[in-house]
Amino acid sequence: MGRGRALLQYCATRLALAPIMLWLIASMVFLLLRIAPGDPVDAVLGTRANELARSALRAKLGLNQPLIKQYLDFIKDLSHGDLGEALVNQEPVRNIIQKALPASLELGITALIVAALIGIAVGFSGVSRAGSKTDLAGRLYGISTYALPPFWAAMLVQLLFAVILGWLPVGGRFPPSLLQPNGTGFLLLDSLVSGNWSALQGTIRHLFLPSITLGILLSGIFSRALRMNLSRILEADYIEASRSRGIKESQILLKHALPNALLPVLTIAGITIASLIGGALLIEVTFSWPGIAMRLQEAIAQRDYPVVQGIVVVVASLVVVVSVIVDILVATIDPRIRY
Amino acid sequence: MPRSGLRNRINLATSIAALCLFISQASCKPNRNDNRIVVASAGKITSLDPAQANTFHTLQLISALGDTLYKIDVNGELKPNLAKDIPKISENGLTISIPLREDVLFHDGTRFNSLAMAFSLKRFMRIGTLSYIIGGRISSIETPEPYLIRLKLSRPSSSIIGLLTSINLTPISPKAYERHTDKFLNRKFIGTGPYQLTTFRSQHQRLTPFPLYWNKSPRNSGIDFISLSNSTSLFGALQSGEIDVLLSNSIDEDQRRSLNKMANEGLIREGAGAAMEIGYITLRSNIYPLNQKIVREALLHSLDREQISERVSYGLREPLRAIVPPSLSHKSNSPWPTYDPQTAKKLMQEAGYCETKKLTLPLTYRSNVPADKLLALTWKAQIKRDLSDCLNLKLDGVESTTIYRQLGEGAFQAVILDWRGAYPDPEAYLSPLLSCNKSKEMVCEEGEAAISGSFWTTPFMEREIRLSDELRGPNRKKKLNEIEQSAAKGAAYLPVWLVKPRAWAQNHLAKPEFNGSGQLLLESLRQIK
């Protein structure tokens, strides 16, 4: 079988299996939520509602139906792309996700760019001067950022740049004094498209601290992965052969070693993107970033079953899609990979 | 120094300088309209429908967008607001007639009248998630005249007047809500208040003064109401000047103290409202060991509230020995006993503990409420100090959602909770803790006392609560005091502290003011020179 055909078959299989995987995930979330103690009625009525009011609301929300009927209704609606309505305020779950997901993606993408830039720079500079102080500092940086608790780092950054220096906002996604541009929900893009420069500036100011913090925290993984792979590749036979042919060291590093070393980094980037789709909870909570992770956390606390189910299913779908895309990318770049 | 090393250092210095330049440029704050005021609080607002609102910050916001029929002033007196006069109650107490103001417009330009008021009340009774607070007291609503509304009651009820100050009963425009008579309208609010809503996002709501407001216009050009997710962010935002006013809900005790200290030093301004939130411990009275009244009494004497207040809240939470906030009961004495470790020990000995037997009592606290944990730890330490040979507290932190779900199932021997009445009346505190529909001797099997986890009642408790609601004036006050005394003797609840709502403002603003129901008066916030 040709390589292209094998790849196509692999992707088709992955995508064909996706609905089964999503069904399993959705079923597990449905079941686990109902097993967990707590009642969505409490979130809506408060704790003091009498049993009559509670039963009436339970009936209105369909929570008095047998569990199997609730489950079958949920799966039926899901198969039609209907994620239902939030129990707490009857807002369609689709709308909730549409509002929260762009915030998480915007933060995740920016943080990933920061992480990749810093990670590659640190990893590359370490290998190019192996054993030097720069290398040592880079390795120390990689371990430290990897080990730092995100909430602690975020609070520290918040305290320094927002509270003490007052340079940047403490939290939120957009300045309260301005009107948020309408559009895709990606505020950077919406501000640019509408040509609203003060909105763009406000968005950047709010995005700066969370994305830099998250980017720095993620960069350690990139720098370590790059350094490790680059060191291994620099000892490979084809590199030795290049050296013996008199090719310059910088050219060997940039043209022959780096592209190969970046392949595992691409895989790591894929995994990181997949995890960031679900939001970076601690960063979102610390910086009051209205992303999908924070929304999920609120929904779990309120036992808002449709919101939790909807978010999990959508995030899982996106993770499947992203991982397939990364696989295709890696296979396209690296001819050695077979499926 | 080798040239490459020097070049590296120059590169590094240039990079750092470029980064600093970028941050400083990015940090250029956009111009703010100085007359607008940014007020911050914790927690998102998911719905602005008064039939649905039940969180502190949502009620706070609706209080600025709408008016109630009556309001409680800073002295705790009932004052007509959208009502023209105090309500007229028929001799049998079954009809309440309320004359309405004739000069009030909704934000959509339609006129406020008895039909609009009846629409709002009926809608709340039909779909309101808190409609149980009316508890079947209103049997029908009549509109005999355009500016007169008549409530027919199923039984005489004095507390209904207090209920009419509830923000959940804020009138809304029938025209704006005609498509939402049976469902919630989450992202809009069309009321009669001093402000109209111009932007609604779950983290940001923009309020603009309503130019046709019937009463005094707001003293600012508008409010931006924002929510941040945690106490540290809120505290930092006030310190950095990013926000103008900070509301105290969800602010950690250490930060409350720092803010209080800053206010005392003149760095910011602090305002406090009437204390409407009580913190208390529920003791499950229908099962061993707390079915022994003497053990519960011992626990009542073991709590050093003054020390707890000092240790947990640096004195900002007032020690409380009643379940009705003093501002509502207007009484001088406190029904619950004071801290007395000797009596506590004596009572434990009488119960057969201390010498050979030591009681281990599980105390549950809400793990997501820091003050509860501190209270549990402090009380445990007090008991270890005073009653170490008789009693030991075993602490157990449980997420609040789980606690509320399992409270009525009798899952907790002793649990720390708080309560804020839905309207400013003693009934809104006594009923939710003591009311009981079905009882067997001193055990409540069905009703509020069971839902609240104490399962404690007396054979006459429900009748007494009903009777108190039918009485008026000093007789009612006397009856309410008797009910509270009875609850204190029953020893199934341990009131601990009273929480005042607070707000902190930057120095360029006047001191924040509150109304008698504990809501910050957003319209009174103003810049000062």
GROMACS .gro file of N, CA, C and O in nm, chain B residues 425-496:
model
  288
  764ASP      N    1  -3.693   4.072   5.754
  764ASP     CA    2  -3.795   4.050   5.856
  764ASP      C    3  -3.751   3.930   5.940
  764ASP      O    4  -3.695   3.834   5.885
  765PRO      N    5  -3.777   3.933   6.072
  765PRO     CA    6  -3.735   3.819   6.156
  765PRO      C    7  -3.788   3.686   6.105
  765PRO      O    8  -3.723   3.582   6.117
  766GLU      N    9  -3.906   3.690   6.044
  766GLU     CA   10  -3.967   3.567   5.993
  766GLU      C   11  -3.877   3.499   5.889
  766GLU      O   12  -3.874   3.377   5.880
  767ALA      N   13  -3.803   3.580   5.813
  767ALA     CA   14  -3.715   3.525   5.708
  767ALA      C   15  -3.594   3.453   5.767
  767ALA      O   16  -3.516   3.391   5.694
  768TYR      N   17  -3.577   3.463   5.898
  768TYR     CA   18  -3.467   3.392   5.966
  768TYR      C   19  -3.521   3.278   6.052
  768TYR      O   20  -3.460   3.171   6.058
  769LEU      N   21  -3.636   3.303   6.118
  769LEU     CA   22  -3.689   3.200   6.209
  769LEU      C   23  -3.751   3.085   6.132
  769LEU      O   24  -3.725   2.969   6.160
  770SER      N   25  -3.834   3.120   6.035
  770SER     CA   26  -3.905   3.016   5.960
  770SER      C   27  -3.810   2.916   5.891
  770SER      O   28  -3.829   2.795   5.903
  771PRO      N   29  -3.709   2.964   5.818
  771PRO     CA   30  -3.623   2.868   5.747
  771PRO      C   31  -3.544   2.775   5.839
  771PRO      O   32  -3.493   2.673   5.795
  772LEU      N   33  -3.531   2.812   5.967
  772LEU     CA   34  -3.457   2.725   6.058
  772LEU      C   35  -3.549   2.643   6.147
  772LEU      O   36  -3.513   2.534   6.191
  773LEU      N   37  -3.669   2.696   6.174
  773LEU     CA   38  -3.751   2.633   6.278
  773LEU      C   39  -3.884   2.577   6.230
  773LEU      O   40  -3.945   2.496   6.300
  774SER      N   41  -3.931   2.622   6.115
  774SER     CA   42  -4.062   2.579   6.071
  774SER      C   43  -4.065   2.426   6.050
  774SER      O   44  -3.968   2.367   6.004
  775CYS      N   45  -4.178   2.366   6.085
  775CYS     CA   46  -4.185   2.219   6.072
  775CYS      C   47  -4.329   2.178   6.038
  775CYS      O   48  -4.423   2.215   6.107
  776ASN      N   49  -4.346   2.103   5.931
  776ASN     CA   50  -4.480   2.062   5.889
  776ASN      C   51  -4.526   1.934   5.957
  776ASN      O   52  -4.645   1.915   5.980
  777LYS      N   53  -4.431   1.846   5.984
  777LYS     CA   54  -4.470   1.719   6.046
  777LYS      C   55  -4.366   1.685   6.152
  777LYS      O   56  -4.246   1.682   6.124
  778SER      N   57  -4.416   1.665   6.276
  778SER     CA   58  -4.320   1.638   6.383
  778SER      C   59  -4.369   1.526   6.474
  778SER      O   60  -4.488   1.493   6.476
  779LYS      N   61  -4.273   1.470   6.544
  779LYS     CA   62  -4.305   1.368   6.644
  779LYS      C   63  -4.230   1.410   6.769
  779LYS      O   64  -4.106   1.409   6.770
  780GLU      N   65  -4.303   1.455   6.868
  780GLU     CA   66  -4.246   1.513   6.990
  780GLU      C   67  -4.148   1.625   6.955
  780GLU      O   68  -4.187   1.722   6.895
  781MET      N   69  -4.019   1.604   6.985
  781MET     CA   70  -3.923   1.713   6.960
  781MET      C   71  -3.846   1.692   6.829
  781MET      O   72  -3.747   1.761   6.804
  782VAL      N   73  -3.890   1.598   6.749
  782VAL     CA   74  -3.818   1.570   6.623
  782VAL      C   75  -3.903   1.614   6.505
  782VAL      O   76  -4.018   1.574   6.492
  783CYS      N   77  -3.842   1.697   6.421
  783CYS     CA   78  -3.912   1.741   6.301
  783CYS      C   79  -3.886   1.638   6.191
  783CYS      O   80  -3.771   1.607   6.159
  784GLU      N   81  -3.992   1.587   6.135
  784GLU     CA   82  -3.976   1.485   6.030
  784GLU      C   83  -3.985   1.545   5.890
  784GLU      O   84  -3.925   1.494   5.796
  785GLU      N   85  -4.061   1.652   5.879
  785GLU     CA   86  -4.075   1.719   5.748
  785GLU      C   87  -4.083   1.868   5.770
  785GLU      O   88  -4.155   1.914   5.859
  786GLY      N   89  -4.013   1.941   5.688
  786GLY     CA   90  -4.020   2.088   5.699
  786GLY      C   91  -3.882   2.151   5.705
  786GLY      O   92  -3.780   2.082   5.689
  787GLU      N   93  -3.882   2.280   5.726
  787GLU     CA   94  -3.757   2.356   5.721
  787GLU      C   95  -3.654   2.308   5.824
  787GLU      O   96  -3.535   2.303   5.795
  788ALA      N   97  -3.702   2.274   5.943
  788ALA     CA   98  -3.609   2.231   6.048
  788ALA      C   99  -3.537   2.102   6.008
  788ALA      O  100  -3.422   2.080   6.045
  789ALA      N  101  -3.607   2.018   5.930
  789ALA     CA  102  -3.543   1.895   5.881
  789ALA      C  103  -3.449   1.928   5.766
  789ALA      O  104  -3.335   1.879   5.762
  790ILE      N  105  -3.494   2.016   5.676
  790ILE     CA  106  -3.410   2.054   5.562
  790ILE      C  107  -3.281   2.120   5.611
  790ILE      O  108  -3.174   2.102   5.555
  791SER      N  109  -3.293   2.197   5.721
  791SER     CA  110  -3.175   2.268   5.771
  791SER      C  111  -3.081   2.176   5.849
  791SER      O  112  -2.975   2.219   5.893
  792GLY      N  113  -3.121   2.052   5.870
  792GLY     CA  114  -3.030   1.953   5.929
  792GLY      C  115  -3.034   1.940   6.079
  792GLY      O  116  -2.964   1.857   6.135
  793SER      N  117  -3.117   2.020   6.148
  793SER     CA  118  -3.121   2.010   6.294
  793SER      C  119  -3.226   1.908   6.339
  793SER      O  120  -3.211   1.845   6.442
  794PHE      N  121  -3.333   1.896   6.265
  794PHE     CA  122  -3.445   1.807   6.296
  794PHE      C  123  -3.506   1.840   6.431
  794PHE      O  124  -3.575   1.758   6.489
  795TRP      N  125  -3.479   1.961   6.479
  795TRP     CA  126  -3.531   1.997   6.611
  795TRP      C  127  -3.658   2.080   6.597
  795TRP      O  128  -3.668   2.168   6.512
  796THR      N  129  -3.753   2.050   6.684
  796THR     CA  130  -3.874   2.133   6.689
  796THR      C  131  -3.939   2.115   6.827
  796THR      O  132  -3.887   2.044   6.913
  797THR      N  133  -4.049   2.183   6.846
  797THR     CA  134  -4.130   2.160   6.966
  797THR      C  135  -4.272   2.132   6.916
  797THR      O  136  -4.305   2.169   6.803
  798PRO      N  137  -4.355   2.072   6.998
  798PRO     CA  138  -4.490   2.041   6.949
  798PRO      C  139  -4.567   2.165   6.904
  798PRO      O  140  -4.658   2.154   6.822
  799PHE      N  141  -4.531   2.282   6.956
  799PHE     CA  142  -4.609   2.401   6.922
  799PHE      C  143  -4.534   2.500   6.831
  799PHE      O  144  -4.582   2.609   6.806
  800MET      N  145  -4.418   2.462   6.787
  800MET     CA  146  -4.335   2.558   6.713
  800MET      C  147  -4.404   2.614   6.588
  800MET      O  148  -4.410   2.736   6.569
  801GLU      N  149  -4.456   2.527   6.504
  801GLU     CA  150  -4.518   2.573   6.380
  801GLU      C  151  -4.635   2.667   6.411
  801GLU      O  152  -4.651   2.771   6.346
  802ARG      N  153  -4.714   2.629   6.513
  802ARG     CA  154  -4.829   2.712   6.550
  802ARG      C  155  -4.782   2.851   6.598
  802ARG      O  156  -4.839   2.953   6.563
  803GLU      N  157  -4.677   2.851   6.675
  803GLU     CA  158  -4.623   2.977   6.728
  803GLU      C  159  -4.572   3.067   6.613
  803GLU      O  160  -4.595   3.187   6.613
  804ILE      N  161  -4.504   3.006   6.516
  804ILE     CA  162  -4.453   3.084   6.402
  804ILE      C  163  -4.569   3.143   6.323
  804ILE      O  164  -4.567   3.261   6.288
  805ARG      N  165  -4.669   3.063   6.301
  805ARG     CA  166  -4.790   3.111   6.229
  805ARG      C  167  -4.855   3.226   6.306
  805ARG      O  168  -4.892   3.327   6.246
  806LEU      N  169  -4.866   3.204   6.437
  806LEU     CA  170  -4.932   3.306   6.521
  806LEU      C  171  -4.854   3.437   6.516
  806LEU      O  172  -4.912   3.545   6.504
  807SER      N  173  -4.721   3.426   6.520
  807SER     CA  174  -4.638   3.547   6.518
  807SER      C  175  -4.662   3.626   6.389
  807SER      O  176  -4.657   3.748   6.388
  808ASP      N  177  -4.689   3.553   6.281
  808ASP     CA  178  -4.710   3.619   6.153
  808ASP      C  179  -4.847   3.689   6.148
  808ASP      O  180  -4.866   3.783   6.071
  809GLU      N  181  -4.938   3.640   6.230
  809GLU     CA  182  -5.071   3.701   6.231
  809GLU      C  183  -5.077   3.823   6.322
  809GLU      O  184  -5.164   3.909   6.307
  810LEU      N  185  -4.986   3.829   6.419
  810LEU     CA  186  -4.985   3.942   6.513
  810LEU      C  187  -4.917   4.062   6.450
  810LEU      O  188  -4.846   4.050   6.351
  811ARG      N  189  -4.939   4.177   6.512
  811ARG     CA  190  -4.874   4.300   6.465
  811ARG      C  191  -4.814   4.377   6.582
  811ARG      O  192  -4.852   4.355   6.697
  812GLY      N  193  -4.726   4.468   6.551
  812GLY     CA  194  -4.669   4.560   6.650
  812GLY      C  195  -4.597   4.490   6.763
  812GLY      O  196  -4.532   4.386   6.743
  813PRO      N  197  -4.611   4.543   6.887
  813PRO     CA  198  -4.536   4.489   7.001
  813PRO      C  199  -4.571   4.343   7.031
  813PRO      O  200  -4.486   4.267   7.076
  814ASN      N  201  -4.698   4.304   7.006
  814ASN     CA  202  -4.736   4.165   7.032
  814ASN      C  203  -4.656   4.070   6.944
  814ASN      O  204  -4.614   3.962   6.986
  815ARG      N  205  -4.639   4.109   6.818
  815ARG     CA  206  -4.562   4.026   6.725
  815ARG      C  207  -4.416   4.016   6.772
  815ARG      O  208  -4.357   3.908   6.773
  816LYS      N  209  -4.363   4.132   6.810
  816LYS     CA  210  -4.224   4.136   6.853
  816LYS      C  211  -4.203   4.044   6.974
  816LYS      O  212  -4.106   3.968   6.980
  817LYS      N  213  -4.300   4.049   7.066
  817LYS     CA  214  -4.290   3.966   7.186
  817LYS      C  215  -4.294   3.817   7.148
  817LYS      O  216  -4.215   3.736   7.197
  818LYS      N  217  -4.384   3.785   7.058
  818LYS     CA  218  -4.398   3.644   7.016
  818LYS      C  219  -4.271   3.596   6.946
  818LYS      O  220  -4.222   3.485   6.971
  819LEU      N  221  -4.215   3.682   6.860
  819LEU     CA  222  -4.091   3.643   6.788
  819LEU      C  223  -3.977   3.621   6.887
  819LEU      O  224  -3.899   3.527   6.872
  820ASN      N  225  -3.971   3.706   6.989
  820ASN     CA  226  -3.868   3.689   7.092
  820ASN      C  227  -3.887   3.557   7.166
  820ASN      O  228  -3.790   3.487   7.196
  821GLU      N  229  -4.013   3.523   7.191
  821GLU     CA  230  -4.040   3.397   7.261
  821GLU      C  231  -3.996   3.277   7.176
  821GLU      O  232  -3.937   3.182   7.228
  822ILE      N  233  -4.021   3.286   7.047
  822ILE     CA  234  -3.982   3.176   6.958
  822ILE      C  235  -3.829   3.161   6.959
  822ILE      O  236  -3.775   3.050   6.968
  823GLU      N  237  -3.762   3.275   6.954
  823GLU     CA  238  -3.616   3.270   6.953
  823GLU      C  239  -3.561   3.215   7.085
  823GLU      O  240  -3.464   3.138   7.085
  824GLN      N  241  -3.625   3.256   7.195
  824GLN     CA  242  -3.585   3.203   7.327
  824GLN      C  243  -3.601   3.052   7.329
  824GLN      O  244  -3.515   2.979   7.379
  825SER      N  245  -3.712   3.008   7.272
  825SER     CA  246  -3.740   2.864   7.269
  825SER      C  247  -3.633   2.791   7.188
  825SER      O  248  -3.587   2.682   7.226
  826ALA      N  249  -3.593   2.851   7.075
  826ALA     CA  250  -3.488   2.791   6.991
  826ALA      C  251  -3.356   2.786   7.067
  826ALA      O  252  -3.280   2.688   7.056
  827ALA      N  253  -3.328   2.890   7.145
  827ALA     CA  254  -3.204   2.892   7.224
  827ALA      C  255  -3.206   2.781   7.328
  827ALA      O  256  -3.105   2.713   7.350
  828LYS      N  257  -3.323   2.761   7.389
  828LYS     CA  258  -3.334   2.654   7.490
  828LYS      C  259  -3.319   2.516   7.425
  828LYS      O  260  -3.266   2.424   7.484
  829GLY      N  261  -3.369   2.505   7.304
  829GLY     CA  262  -3.360   2.377   7.232
  829GLY      C  263  -3.217   2.342   7.196
  829GLY      O  264  -3.184   2.225   7.176
  830ALA      N  265  -3.132   2.443   7.187
  830ALA     CA  266  -2.987   2.424   7.165
  830ALA      C  267  -2.953   2.343   7.040
  830ALA      O  268  -2.858   2.266   7.040
  831ALA      N  269  -3.031   2.357   6.934
  831ALA     CA  270  -2.999   2.283   6.811
  831ALA      C  271  -2.922   2.371   6.713
  831ALA      O  272  -2.874   2.321   6.611
  832TYR      N  273  -2.914   2.498   6.742
  832TYR     CA  274  -2.836   2.590   6.657
  832TYR      C  275  -2.741   2.670   6.746
  832TYR      O  276  -2.777   2.707   6.858
  833LEU      N  277  -2.622   2.694   6.694
  833LEU     CA  278  -2.525   2.778   6.766
  833LEU      C  279  -2.494   2.899   6.679
  833LEU      O  280  -2.410   2.890   6.588
  834PRO      N  281  -2.559   3.011   6.703
  834PRO     CA  282  -2.521   3.129   6.626
  834PRO      C  283  -2.378   3.169   6.660
  834PRO      O  284  -2.338   3.161   6.776
  835VAL      N  285  -2.302   3.207   6.558
  835VAL     CA  286  -2.161   3.237   6.584
  835VAL      C  287  -2.130   3.385   6.557
  835VAL      O  288  -2.075   3.454   6.641
   0.00000   0.00000   0.00000
